[in-house]
mmCIF file of C-alpha atoms in Angstrom:
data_model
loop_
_atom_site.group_PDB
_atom_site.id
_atom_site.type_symbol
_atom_site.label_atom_id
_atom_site.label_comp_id
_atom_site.label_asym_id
_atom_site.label_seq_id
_atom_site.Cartn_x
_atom_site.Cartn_y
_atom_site.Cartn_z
ATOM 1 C CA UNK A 1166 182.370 70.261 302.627
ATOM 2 C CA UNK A 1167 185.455 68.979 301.289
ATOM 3 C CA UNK A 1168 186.417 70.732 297.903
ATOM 4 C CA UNK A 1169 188.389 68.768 295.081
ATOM 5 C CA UNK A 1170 190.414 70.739 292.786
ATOM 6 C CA UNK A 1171 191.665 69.289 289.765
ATOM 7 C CA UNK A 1172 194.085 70.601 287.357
ATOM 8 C CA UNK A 1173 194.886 71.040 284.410
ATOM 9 C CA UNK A 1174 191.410 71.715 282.947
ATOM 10 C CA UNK A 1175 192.559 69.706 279.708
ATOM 11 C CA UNK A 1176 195.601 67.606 278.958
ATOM 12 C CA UNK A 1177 196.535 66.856 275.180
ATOM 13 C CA UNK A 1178 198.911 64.405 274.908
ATOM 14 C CA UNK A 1179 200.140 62.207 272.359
ATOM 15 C CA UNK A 1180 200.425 58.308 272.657
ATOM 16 C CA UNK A 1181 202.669 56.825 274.490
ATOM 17 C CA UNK A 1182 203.363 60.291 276.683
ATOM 18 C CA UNK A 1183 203.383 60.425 280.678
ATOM 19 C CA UNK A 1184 199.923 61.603 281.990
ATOM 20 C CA UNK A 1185 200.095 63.597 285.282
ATOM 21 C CA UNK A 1186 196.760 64.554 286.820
ATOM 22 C CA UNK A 1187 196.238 66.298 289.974
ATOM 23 C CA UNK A 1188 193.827 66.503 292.599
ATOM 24 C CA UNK A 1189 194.671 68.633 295.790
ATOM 25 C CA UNK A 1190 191.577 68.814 298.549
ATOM 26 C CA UNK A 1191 190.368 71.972 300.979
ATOM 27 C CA UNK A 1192 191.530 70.056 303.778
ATOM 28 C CA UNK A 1193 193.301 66.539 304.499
ATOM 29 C CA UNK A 1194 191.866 63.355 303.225
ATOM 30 C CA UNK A 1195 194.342 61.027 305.082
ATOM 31 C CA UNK A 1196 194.409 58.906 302.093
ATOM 32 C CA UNK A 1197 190.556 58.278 301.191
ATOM 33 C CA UNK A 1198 190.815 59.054 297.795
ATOM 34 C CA UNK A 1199 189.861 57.704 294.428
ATOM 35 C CA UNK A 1200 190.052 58.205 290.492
ATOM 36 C CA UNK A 1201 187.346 57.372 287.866
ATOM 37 C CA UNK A 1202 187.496 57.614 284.281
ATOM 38 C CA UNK A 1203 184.633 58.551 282.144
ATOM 39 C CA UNK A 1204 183.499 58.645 278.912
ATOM 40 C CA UNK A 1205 180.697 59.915 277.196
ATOM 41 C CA UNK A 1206 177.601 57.687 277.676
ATOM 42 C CA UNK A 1207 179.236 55.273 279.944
ATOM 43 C CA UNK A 1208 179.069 54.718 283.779
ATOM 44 C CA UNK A 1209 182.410 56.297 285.102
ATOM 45 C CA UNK A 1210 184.904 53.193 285.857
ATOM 46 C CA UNK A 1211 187.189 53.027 289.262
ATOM 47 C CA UNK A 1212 190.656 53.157 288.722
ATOM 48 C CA UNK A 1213 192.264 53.773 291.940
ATOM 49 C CA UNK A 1214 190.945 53.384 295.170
ATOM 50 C CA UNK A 1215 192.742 55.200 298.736
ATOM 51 C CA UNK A 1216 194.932 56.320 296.730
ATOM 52 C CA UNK A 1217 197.289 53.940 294.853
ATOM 53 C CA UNK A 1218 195.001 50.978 295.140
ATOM 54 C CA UNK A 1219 194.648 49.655 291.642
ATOM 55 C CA UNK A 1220 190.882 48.429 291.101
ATOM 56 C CA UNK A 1221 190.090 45.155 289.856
ATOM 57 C CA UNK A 1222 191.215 44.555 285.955
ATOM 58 C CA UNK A 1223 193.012 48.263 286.195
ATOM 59 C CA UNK A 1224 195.918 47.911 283.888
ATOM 60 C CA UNK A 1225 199.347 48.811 285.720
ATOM 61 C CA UNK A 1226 199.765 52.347 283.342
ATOM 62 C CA UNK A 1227 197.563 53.496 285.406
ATOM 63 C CA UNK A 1228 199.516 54.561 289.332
ATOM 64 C CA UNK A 1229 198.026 56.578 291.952
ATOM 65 C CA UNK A 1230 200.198 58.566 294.480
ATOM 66 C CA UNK A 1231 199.535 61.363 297.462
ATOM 67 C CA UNK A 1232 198.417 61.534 301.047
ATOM 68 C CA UNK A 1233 197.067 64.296 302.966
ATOM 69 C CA UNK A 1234 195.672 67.198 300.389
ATOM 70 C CA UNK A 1235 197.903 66.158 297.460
ATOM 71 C CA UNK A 1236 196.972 63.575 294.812
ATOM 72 C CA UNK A 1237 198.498 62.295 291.360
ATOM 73 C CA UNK A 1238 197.193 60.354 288.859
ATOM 74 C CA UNK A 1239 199.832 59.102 286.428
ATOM 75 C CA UNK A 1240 199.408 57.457 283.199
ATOM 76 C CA UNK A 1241 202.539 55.865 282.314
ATOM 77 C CA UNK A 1242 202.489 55.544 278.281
ATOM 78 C CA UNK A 1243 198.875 56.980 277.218
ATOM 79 C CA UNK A 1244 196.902 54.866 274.989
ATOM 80 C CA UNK A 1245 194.425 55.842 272.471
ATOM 81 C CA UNK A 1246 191.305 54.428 274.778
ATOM 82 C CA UNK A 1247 192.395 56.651 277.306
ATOM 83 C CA UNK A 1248 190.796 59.593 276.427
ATOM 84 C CA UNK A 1249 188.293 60.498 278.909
ATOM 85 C CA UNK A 1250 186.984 63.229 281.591
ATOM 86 C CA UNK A 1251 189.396 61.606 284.859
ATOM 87 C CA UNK A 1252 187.691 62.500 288.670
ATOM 88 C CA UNK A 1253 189.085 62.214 291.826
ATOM 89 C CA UNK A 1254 186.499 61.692 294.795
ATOM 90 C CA UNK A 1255 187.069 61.723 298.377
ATOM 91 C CA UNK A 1256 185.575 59.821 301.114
ATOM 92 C CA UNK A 1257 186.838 60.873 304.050
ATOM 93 C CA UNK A 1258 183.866 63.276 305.233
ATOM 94 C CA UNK A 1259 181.163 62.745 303.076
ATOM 95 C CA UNK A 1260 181.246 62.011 299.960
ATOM 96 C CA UNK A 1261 182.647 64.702 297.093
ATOM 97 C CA UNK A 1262 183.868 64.658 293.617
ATOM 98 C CA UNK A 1263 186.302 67.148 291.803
ATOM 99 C CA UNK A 1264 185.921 69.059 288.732
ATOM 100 C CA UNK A 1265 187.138 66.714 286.269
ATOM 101 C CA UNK A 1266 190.108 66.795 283.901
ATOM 102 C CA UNK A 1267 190.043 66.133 280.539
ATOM 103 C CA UNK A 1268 192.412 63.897 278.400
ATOM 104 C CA UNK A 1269 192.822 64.193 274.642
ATOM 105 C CA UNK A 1270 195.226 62.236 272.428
ATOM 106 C CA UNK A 1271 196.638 64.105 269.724
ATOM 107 C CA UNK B 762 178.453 39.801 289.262
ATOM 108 C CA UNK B 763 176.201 42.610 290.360
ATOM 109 C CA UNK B 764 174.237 44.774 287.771
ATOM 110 C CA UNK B 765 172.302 47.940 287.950
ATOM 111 C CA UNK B 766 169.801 49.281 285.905
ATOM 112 C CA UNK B 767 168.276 52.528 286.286
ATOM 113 C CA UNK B 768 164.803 53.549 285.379
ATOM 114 C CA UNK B 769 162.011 56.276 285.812
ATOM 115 C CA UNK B 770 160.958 58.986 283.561
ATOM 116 C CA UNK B 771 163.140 60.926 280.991
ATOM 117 C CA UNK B 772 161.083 64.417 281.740
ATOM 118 C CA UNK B 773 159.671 65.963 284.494
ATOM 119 C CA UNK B 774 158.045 68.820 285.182
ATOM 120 C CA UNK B 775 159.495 71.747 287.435
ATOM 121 C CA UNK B 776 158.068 71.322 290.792
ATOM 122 C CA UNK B 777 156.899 68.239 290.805
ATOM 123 C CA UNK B 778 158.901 64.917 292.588
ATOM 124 C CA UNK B 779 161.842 63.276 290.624
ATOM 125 C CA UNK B 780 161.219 59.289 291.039
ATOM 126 C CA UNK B 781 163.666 56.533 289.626
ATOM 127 C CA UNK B 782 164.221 52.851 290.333
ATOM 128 C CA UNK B 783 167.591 51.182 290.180
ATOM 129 C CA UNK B 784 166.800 47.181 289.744
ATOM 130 C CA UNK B 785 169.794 45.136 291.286
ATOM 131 C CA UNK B 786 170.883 41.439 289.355
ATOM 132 C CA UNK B 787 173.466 39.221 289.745
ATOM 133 C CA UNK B 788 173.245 40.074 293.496
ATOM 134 C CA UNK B 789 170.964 40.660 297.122
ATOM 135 C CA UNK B 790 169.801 43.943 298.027
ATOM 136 C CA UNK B 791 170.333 42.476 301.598
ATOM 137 C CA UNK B 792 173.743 42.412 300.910
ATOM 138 C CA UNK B 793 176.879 43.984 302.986
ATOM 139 C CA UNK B 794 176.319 46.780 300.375
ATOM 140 C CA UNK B 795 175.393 50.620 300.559
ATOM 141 C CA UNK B 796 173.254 51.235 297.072
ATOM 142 C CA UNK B 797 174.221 54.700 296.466
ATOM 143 C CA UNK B 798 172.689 57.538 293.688
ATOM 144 C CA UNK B 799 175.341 59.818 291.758
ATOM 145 C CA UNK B 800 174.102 62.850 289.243
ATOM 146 C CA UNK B 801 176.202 64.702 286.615
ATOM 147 C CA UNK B 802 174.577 67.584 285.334
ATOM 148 C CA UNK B 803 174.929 68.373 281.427
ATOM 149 C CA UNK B 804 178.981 69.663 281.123
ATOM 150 C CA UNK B 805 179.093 69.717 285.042
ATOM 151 C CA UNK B 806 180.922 67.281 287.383
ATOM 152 C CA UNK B 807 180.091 64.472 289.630
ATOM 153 C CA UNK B 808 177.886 64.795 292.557
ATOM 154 C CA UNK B 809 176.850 62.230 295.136
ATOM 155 C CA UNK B 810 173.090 62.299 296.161
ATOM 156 C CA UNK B 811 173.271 60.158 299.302
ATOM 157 C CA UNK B 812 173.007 56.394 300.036
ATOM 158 C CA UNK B 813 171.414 53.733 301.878
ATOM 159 C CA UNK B 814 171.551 50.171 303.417
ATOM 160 C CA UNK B 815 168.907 47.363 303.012
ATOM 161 C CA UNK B 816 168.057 48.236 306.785
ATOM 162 C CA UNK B 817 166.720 51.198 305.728
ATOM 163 C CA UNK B 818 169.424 53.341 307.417
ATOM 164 C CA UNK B 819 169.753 56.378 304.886
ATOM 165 C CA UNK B 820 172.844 59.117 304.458
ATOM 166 C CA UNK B 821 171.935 62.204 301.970
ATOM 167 C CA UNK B 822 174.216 64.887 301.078
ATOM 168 C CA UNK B 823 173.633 67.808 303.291
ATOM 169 C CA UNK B 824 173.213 70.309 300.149
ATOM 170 C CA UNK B 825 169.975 67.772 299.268
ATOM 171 C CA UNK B 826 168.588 66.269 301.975
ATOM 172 C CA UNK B 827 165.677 68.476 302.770
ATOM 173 C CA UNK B 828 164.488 67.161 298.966
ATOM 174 C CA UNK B 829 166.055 63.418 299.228
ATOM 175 C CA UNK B 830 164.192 60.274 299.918
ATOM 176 C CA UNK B 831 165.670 56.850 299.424
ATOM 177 C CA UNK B 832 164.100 53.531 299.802
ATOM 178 C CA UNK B 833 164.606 50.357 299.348
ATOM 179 C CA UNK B 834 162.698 47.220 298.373
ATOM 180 C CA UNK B 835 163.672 43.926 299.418
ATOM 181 C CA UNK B 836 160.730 41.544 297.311
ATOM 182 C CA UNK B 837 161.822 43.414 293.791
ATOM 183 C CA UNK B 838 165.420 43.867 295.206
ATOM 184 C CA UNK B 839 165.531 47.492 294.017
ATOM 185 C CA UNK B 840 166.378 50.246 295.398
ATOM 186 C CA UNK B 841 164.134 54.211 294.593
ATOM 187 C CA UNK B 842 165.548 57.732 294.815
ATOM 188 C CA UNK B 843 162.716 60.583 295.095
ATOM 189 C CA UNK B 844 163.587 64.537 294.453
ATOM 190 C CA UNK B 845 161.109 66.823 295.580
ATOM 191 C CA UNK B 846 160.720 70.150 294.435
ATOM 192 C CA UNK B 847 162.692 69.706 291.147
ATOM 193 C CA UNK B 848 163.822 72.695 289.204
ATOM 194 C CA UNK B 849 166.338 72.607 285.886
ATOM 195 C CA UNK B 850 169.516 72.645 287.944
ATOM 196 C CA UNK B 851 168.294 69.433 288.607
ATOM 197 C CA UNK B 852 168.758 68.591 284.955
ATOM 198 C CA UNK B 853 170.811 65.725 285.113
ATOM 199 C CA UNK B 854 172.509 61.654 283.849
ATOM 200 C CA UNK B 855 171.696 59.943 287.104
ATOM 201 C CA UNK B 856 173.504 56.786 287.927
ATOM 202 C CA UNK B 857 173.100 54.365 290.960
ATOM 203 C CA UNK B 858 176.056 52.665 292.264
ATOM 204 C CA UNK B 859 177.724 50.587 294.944
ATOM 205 C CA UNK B 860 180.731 48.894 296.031
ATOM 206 C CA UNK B 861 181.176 45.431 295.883
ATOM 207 C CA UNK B 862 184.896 44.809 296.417
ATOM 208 C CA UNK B 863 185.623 48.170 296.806
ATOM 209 C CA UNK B 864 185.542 50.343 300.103
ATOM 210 C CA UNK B 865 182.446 51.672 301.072
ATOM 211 C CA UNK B 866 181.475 55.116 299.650
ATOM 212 C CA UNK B 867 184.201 53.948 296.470
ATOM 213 C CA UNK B 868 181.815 52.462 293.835
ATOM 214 C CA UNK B 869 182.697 49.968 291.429
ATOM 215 C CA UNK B 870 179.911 48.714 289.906
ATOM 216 C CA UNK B 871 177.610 51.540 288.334
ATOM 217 C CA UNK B 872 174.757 51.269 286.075
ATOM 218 C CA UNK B 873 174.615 52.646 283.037
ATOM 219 C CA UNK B 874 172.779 56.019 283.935
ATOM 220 C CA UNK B 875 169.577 57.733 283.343
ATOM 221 C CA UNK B 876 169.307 61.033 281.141
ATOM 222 C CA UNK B 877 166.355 63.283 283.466
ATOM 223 C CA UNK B 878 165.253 66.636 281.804
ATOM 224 C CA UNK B 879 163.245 68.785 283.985
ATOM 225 C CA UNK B 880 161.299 71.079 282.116
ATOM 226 C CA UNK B 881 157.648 71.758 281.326
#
């Protein structure tokens, strides 16, 4: 099994700050990897897709960088609506998800 | 576009088999699609419970599959997940989800979860 490992745990950042998020895997994941962002009591919502896809209606703040076993999720100028629990999942055996990181604006 | 709508109990007891319903709309079940069931845990992460294709053709993940059974059915255009054996780890918000315009096994369409307590 491919293991995810996100860090940090939490991120507190104030609006309008650069959001870096990382996600580095057991073993390569060529590029087969995506972001979601969650919030409580809603389905998670795709953000990036093989790794610097932009999904569908994604605004461009949002970036996605990496190949191999290291990933980045960057949020350009952080927005109140962006707090949220942020997973990266791979796809390139299986299917796994990482541990989550958490984003607070102050 | 393509909505999904979970459904099934809210508690079950330990032991017994886990059974939930995700009802597709706006779109076939016989699609191109892979209907797929995801499970968070209270305060725990993500975790993908397997997937399968109106065919019938079924992938689990290996750390369930001895307790997994998906089906699907093509007159209600739905698609079922059953967990046998069910203990509280099993505790859990589980969503179904697919990918429409998305690569397979990346899901962007989701619906909007089911809360399953397993206790007695």
């Amino acid at each position: 099994e491919i293991v995810l490992t996100q860090s940090p745990a939490t991120l507190s950042l104030s609006p309008g700050e650069r959001a870096t998020l990382s996600c580095r895997a057991s073993q390569s994941v060529s590029n087969f990897l995506a972001w979601y962002q969650h919030k409580p009591g809603q389905a998670p919502r795709l953000l990036i897709y093989d790794a610097s896809n932009r999904a569908t209606g994604i605004p461009a703040r949002f970036s996605g960088s990496g190949s191999g076993t290291d990933f980045t999720l960057t949020i350009s100028s952080l927005e109140p609506e962006d707090s949220a629990v942020y997973y990266c999942q791979q796809r390139s055996n299986w299917l796994t998800f990482g541990g989550g990181t958490k984003v607070e604006i102050k | 576009q393509v909505q999904l709508q979970e459904s099934g109990p809210g508690l079950v007891k330990p032991s017994v088999t886990l059974s939930l319903t995700c009802a597709v709309s706006g779109g076939s079940i016989i699609s191109s699609n892979w209907w797929n069931w995801v499970r968070q845990p209270p305060e725990k992460g993500l975790e993908w419970i397997g997937e399968i294709y109106h065919s019938g053709s079924t992938n689990y993940n290996p750390s369930l599959e001895s307790r997994v059974t998906m089906s699907v059915d093509k007159s209600k255009n739905q698609f079922s997940l059953k967990l046998s054996s069910v203990t509280a780890a099993d505790t859990a918000v589980y969503y179904c989800a697919t990918s429409v315009t998305a690569p397979r096994r990346i899901f962007d369409y989701w619906g909007q979860g089911t809360l399953v307590t397993v206790s007695s």
